[in-house]
Amino acid sequence: TSTQGRLDTFFKVV
Amino acid sequence: MLEARLAQGNVLKKVIDSLRDLVNEANFEFTPSGITLQSMDSAHVILVSLLLRADGFDNYRCDRTIPVGINMASLSKIIRAAANDDAITLRADDNGESLNLIFEAPNAGRVSDYELKLMDLDVEQVALPDMSYDVTVRMPSEELQRVCRDLSAVGESVTINATKESINFGVKGELGSGSIAIRSTAPVDKKEGVSISMRQPADVSFSLKFLTQFTKATPLSETVRLEFSNECPMLVEYPIGDMGYIRFYLAPKVDD
């Protein structure tokens, strides 16, 4: 099973 | 004061068509070097990054950076009134309250002028790292559109991997499973060709729903570039002629 990842775990919010 | 004129107004129409289902509200940044946009959905699953360079316009004047806050549904309604062969001019004063859109028919027999009310948006921006991906694929954009359409009938998420010979898309669902391999071609066939470069293998999994939404940009470009690495967001880039690009980033599915 898998869940949808989030971009803010990869890209820094500025 | 900013003014940007594009004789090929249909490019702008296609850009807005690509964005309107993914972006509700966004700031277009008008800068002296061109127009940019960055927008992320509220669930932080997808990010859109647009660049239209100033030198790609027939006329471009912008003295300083002006954020132009736009409701995409409203812009889409107005730009639909431009015919495909109309020239489109965007014009705004420094006060940032409204954007004028002027559509001119090629024979200059019709000039339409619309004013779009702007919004004061406080939007989250992210710093996009200069990523180096393990796999880069260039393929016809219509083939990616077809893969998404066909596999969506079978399941909700697609697994993607590549070898030097092909890029492989697979899906599983309640009714069964399916896969499509797009084979790499000789470097000679540029536009219709498929090129794959790989530093190391990657096997990734993404939501087909979002990938399908990205393919709304298919009319913008005959080719699309996919870049991916294990457990990283995928980059899907449609070049916009020589003037820029629309890039989509999609967060991967992660194993529990």
Coordinates of C-alpha atoms in Angstrom, one line a residue:
Chain A
T1 CA 0.0 0.0 0.0
S2 CA 1.1 3.6 -0.6
T3 CA 0.1 7.1 0.4
Q4 CA 0.3 10.3 -1.6
G5 CA 3.5 12.2 -0.7
R6 CA 3.7 16.0 -0.3
L7 CA 5.9 18.4 -2.1
D8 CA 6.8 20.4 1.0
T9 CA 8.8 17.4 2.3
F10 CA 11.1 17.9 -0.7
F11 CA 10.9 21.6 -1.5
K12 CA 11.5 24.4 1.1
V13 CA 8.6 26.8 1.5
V14 CA 10.0 30.4 1.4
Chain B
M1 CA 3.3 50.0 -16.2
L2 CA 3.5 46.8 -18.1
E3 CA 2.5 45.9 -21.6
A4 CA 3.1 42.5 -23.4
R5 CA 1.9 41.7 -26.9
L6 CA 1.9 38.3 -28.4
A7 CA 1.0 38.0 -32.1
Q8 CA 0.4 34.3 -31.7
G9 CA -2.3 34.8 -29.0
N10 CA -3.3 31.1 -29.2
V11 CA -0.1 30.3 -27.2
L12 CA -1.5 32.3 -24.3
K13 CA -4.9 30.6 -24.7
K14 CA -3.2 27.2 -24.5
V15 CA -1.2 28.2 -21.5
I16 CA -4.3 29.2 -19.6
D17 CA -6.1 26.0 -20.8
S18 CA -3.2 24.0 -19.2
L19 CA -3.5 25.8 -15.9
R20 CA -7.1 26.4 -15.3
D21 CA -8.0 23.0 -13.8
L22 CA -4.9 23.0 -11.6
V23 CA -4.7 26.5 -10.4
N24 CA -7.5 28.5 -8.8
E25 CA -5.8 31.7 -8.0
A26 CA -2.2 32.7 -8.6
N27 CA 0.2 35.6 -8.9
F28 CA 1.6 36.1 -12.4
E29 CA 4.9 37.9 -11.7
F30 CA 5.5 40.4 -14.5
T31 CA 9.3 41.1 -14.4
P32 CA 11.6 43.0 -16.8
S33 CA 12.8 39.7 -18.1
G34 CA 9.4 38.0 -18.6
I35 CA 6.3 36.5 -17.0
T36 CA 6.5 33.8 -14.4
L37 CA 4.0 31.9 -12.2
Q38 CA 4.4 29.4 -9.4
S39 CA 1.4 27.7 -7.9
M40 CA 1.0 24.7 -5.6
D41 CA -2.3 23.0 -4.8
S42 CA -3.6 23.2 -1.2
A43 CA -2.8 19.6 -0.6
H44 CA 0.8 20.3 -1.7
V45 CA 0.8 17.4 -4.2
I46 CA 1.5 19.3 -7.4
L47 CA 3.3 22.5 -8.3
V48 CA 3.1 24.4 -11.6
S49 CA 6.0 26.7 -12.7
L50 CA 5.6 28.8 -15.8
L51 CA 8.1 30.9 -17.7
L52 CA 7.4 33.2 -20.7
R53 CA 10.5 35.1 -21.5
A54 CA 10.2 38.8 -22.5
D55 CA 12.1 38.2 -25.8
G56 CA 9.4 35.7 -26.9
F57 CA 6.8 38.5 -27.0
D58 CA 6.5 40.8 -30.0
N59 CA 6.4 43.8 -27.7
Y60 CA 7.3 43.7 -24.0
R61 CA 7.7 46.5 -21.6
C62 CA 7.9 46.1 -17.8
D63 CA 10.0 48.4 -15.7
R64 CA 9.8 46.6 -12.4
T65 CA 8.4 43.4 -10.9
I66 CA 4.6 43.5 -10.5
P67 CA 2.7 40.7 -9.0
V68 CA -0.6 40.3 -10.8
G69 CA -3.1 38.3 -8.7
I70 CA -5.5 36.4 -11.0
N71 CA -8.5 34.2 -10.5
M72 CA -7.9 31.6 -13.2
A73 CA -11.6 30.8 -13.9
S74 CA -12.2 34.5 -14.6
L75 CA -9.1 34.8 -16.8
S76 CA -10.1 31.7 -18.6
K77 CA -13.6 33.1 -19.3
I78 CA -12.2 36.2 -20.8
I79 CA -9.4 34.6 -22.9
R80 CA -11.9 32.2 -24.4
A81 CA -13.2 35.3 -26.3
A82 CA -9.9 35.6 -28.2
A83 CA -9.9 33.8 -31.6
N84 CA -7.0 31.5 -32.3
D85 CA -5.4 33.8 -34.8
D86 CA -5.9 37.0 -32.7
A87 CA -2.9 38.9 -31.3
I88 CA -3.2 39.3 -27.5
T89 CA -1.9 42.3 -25.5
L90 CA -1.8 42.4 -21.7
R91 CA -1.6 45.8 -20.1
A92 CA -1.7 46.9 -16.5
D93 CA -0.9 50.1 -14.6
D94 CA 1.3 50.2 -11.5
N95 CA -1.7 50.3 -9.1
G96 CA -2.3 46.5 -9.8
E97 CA -6.1 46.8 -9.6
S98 CA -6.9 45.5 -13.1
L99 CA -5.4 43.8 -16.2
N100 CA -6.5 44.8 -19.6
L101 CA -6.6 42.1 -22.3
I102 CA -6.8 43.3 -25.9
F103 CA -7.6 40.9 -28.7
E104 CA -6.9 42.0 -32.3
A105 CA -8.0 40.1 -35.3
P106 CA -5.2 39.7 -37.9
N107 CA -6.9 42.0 -40.4
A108 CA -7.3 44.6 -37.6
G109 CA -11.0 44.6 -38.4
R110 CA -11.9 43.7 -34.8
V111 CA -10.4 44.9 -31.5
S112 CA -11.8 43.6 -28.2
D113 CA -10.8 45.1 -24.9
Y114 CA -11.5 43.4 -21.6
E115 CA -10.7 44.5 -18.1
L116 CA -10.1 41.8 -15.5
K117 CA -10.2 42.7 -11.8
L118 CA -7.1 41.6 -10.0
M119 CA -6.8 40.1 -6.5
D120 CA -4.4 40.8 -3.7
L121 CA -3.0 37.3 -3.1
D122 CA -0.7 36.1 -0.4
V123 CA 0.6 32.8 -1.8
E124 CA 3.1 30.3 -0.6
Q125 CA 6.2 30.0 -2.7
V126 CA 8.7 27.3 -2.6
A127 CA 12.4 27.3 -3.6
L128 CA 12.8 24.8 -6.4
P129 CA 16.2 23.1 -6.0
D130 CA 18.3 22.5 -9.1
M131 CA 17.6 18.8 -9.1
S132 CA 19.6 16.2 -10.9
Y133 CA 17.4 13.3 -11.8
D134 CA 18.4 9.7 -12.5
V135 CA 16.2 9.2 -15.5
T136 CA 15.3 11.8 -18.3
V137 CA 12.9 10.9 -21.1
R138 CA 11.8 12.9 -24.0
M139 CA 8.8 11.6 -25.8
P140 CA 5.9 12.9 -28.0
S141 CA 3.4 14.7 -25.8
E142 CA 0.5 12.9 -27.5
E143 CA 2.0 9.6 -26.4
L144 CA 2.0 10.6 -22.8
Q145 CA -1.5 11.9 -23.1
R146 CA -2.6 8.5 -24.6
V147 CA -0.8 6.5 -21.8
C148 CA -2.6 8.5 -19.1
R149 CA -6.0 8.2 -20.8
D150 CA -5.6 4.5 -21.5
L151 CA -4.2 3.5 -18.1
S152 CA -6.7 5.6 -16.2
A153 CA -9.4 3.2 -17.3
V154 CA -7.7 0.4 -15.3
G155 CA -6.4 2.0 -12.1
E156 CA -5.5 5.1 -10.1
S157 CA -1.8 5.0 -9.8
V158 CA 0.9 4.4 -12.4
T159 CA 4.3 2.9 -11.8
I160 CA 7.0 4.2 -14.2
N161 CA 10.4 2.7 -14.9
A162 CA 12.9 3.0 -17.7
T163 CA 15.5 0.9 -19.4
K164 CA 17.8 2.2 -22.2
E165 CA 15.3 0.5 -24.6
S166 CA 12.0 1.8 -23.3
I167 CA 10.0 3.7 -20.7
N168 CA 7.4 1.5 -19.1
F169 CA 4.1 2.5 -17.5
G170 CA 2.1 0.0 -15.5
V171 CA -1.2 0.1 -13.7
K172 CA -3.2 -2.3 -11.5
G173 CA -6.8 -2.1 -10.6
E174 CA -9.8 -4.1 -9.6
L175 CA -10.5 -5.3 -13.2
G176 CA -6.9 -6.4 -13.8
S177 CA -3.7 -4.7 -14.9
G178 CA -2.1 -3.1 -17.9
S179 CA 1.2 -1.8 -19.1
I180 CA 2.5 0.3 -22.0
A181 CA 6.1 0.4 -23.1
I182 CA 7.2 3.4 -25.2
R183 CA 10.4 2.3 -27.0
S184 CA 13.3 4.6 -27.6
T185 CA 14.1 5.6 -31.2
A186 CA 17.1 6.6 -33.2
P187 CA 18.2 10.1 -32.3
V188 CA 17.5 11.1 -35.9
D189 CA 13.7 11.3 -35.4
K190 CA 13.6 14.4 -33.3
K191 CA 10.0 15.5 -32.9
E192 CA 8.3 12.1 -33.0
G193 CA 11.3 10.4 -31.3
V194 CA 11.7 9.0 -27.8
S195 CA 15.1 9.5 -26.0
I196 CA 16.0 8.0 -22.7
S197 CA 19.0 8.9 -20.7
M198 CA 19.6 7.1 -17.4
R199 CA 22.2 7.5 -14.6
Q200 CA 20.7 4.6 -12.6
P201 CA 17.4 2.8 -12.7
A202 CA 14.4 4.3 -10.9
D203 CA 11.0 2.8 -10.2
V204 CA 8.4 5.4 -9.2
S205 CA 4.7 5.5 -8.5
F206 CA 2.4 8.5 -9.2
S207 CA -1.3 9.4 -9.1
L208 CA -2.7 9.1 -12.7
K209 CA -5.3 11.8 -11.9
F210 CA -2.7 14.5 -11.6
L211 CA -0.5 13.2 -14.4
T212 CA -3.6 13.3 -16.7
Q213 CA -4.3 16.9 -15.7
F214 CA -0.7 17.8 -16.7
T215 CA -1.4 16.5 -20.2
K216 CA -3.8 19.4 -20.7
A217 CA -0.6 21.1 -21.8
T218 CA -0.2 18.8 -24.8
P219 CA -1.4 21.3 -27.4
L220 CA 1.6 23.6 -26.3
S221 CA 4.3 21.2 -27.5
E222 CA 4.9 18.2 -29.6
T223 CA 7.4 16.9 -27.1
V224 CA 7.4 16.5 -23.3
R225 CA 10.2 15.8 -21.0
L226 CA 9.9 13.5 -17.9
E227 CA 12.5 13.5 -15.2
F228 CA 12.4 11.2 -12.2
S229 CA 14.4 9.6 -9.4
N230 CA 13.3 7.1 -6.8
E231 CA 11.2 8.7 -4.0
C232 CA 11.4 12.2 -5.5
P233 CA 8.9 14.5 -7.2
M234 CA 8.7 13.9 -10.9
L235 CA 9.2 16.8 -13.3
V236 CA 7.0 17.0 -16.4
E237 CA 8.1 19.8 -18.8
Y238 CA 6.4 21.1 -21.9
P239 CA 8.5 23.6 -23.8
I240 CA 6.7 26.7 -25.1
G241 CA 8.5 27.3 -28.4
D242 CA 11.6 29.3 -27.8
M243 CA 10.0 31.5 -25.2
G244 CA 9.8 29.3 -22.1
Y245 CA 8.1 26.3 -20.5
I246 CA 5.4 25.0 -18.3
R247 CA 6.8 22.7 -15.7
F248 CA 4.7 20.4 -13.4
Y249 CA 6.1 18.8 -10.3
L250 CA 4.2 15.8 -8.8
A251 CA 4.9 14.3 -5.4
P252 CA 5.5 10.6 -5.5
K253 CA 3.3 7.9 -3.9
V254 CA 5.2 6.7 -0.9
D255 CA 5.1 3.2 0.6
D256 CA 3.5 3.0 4.0

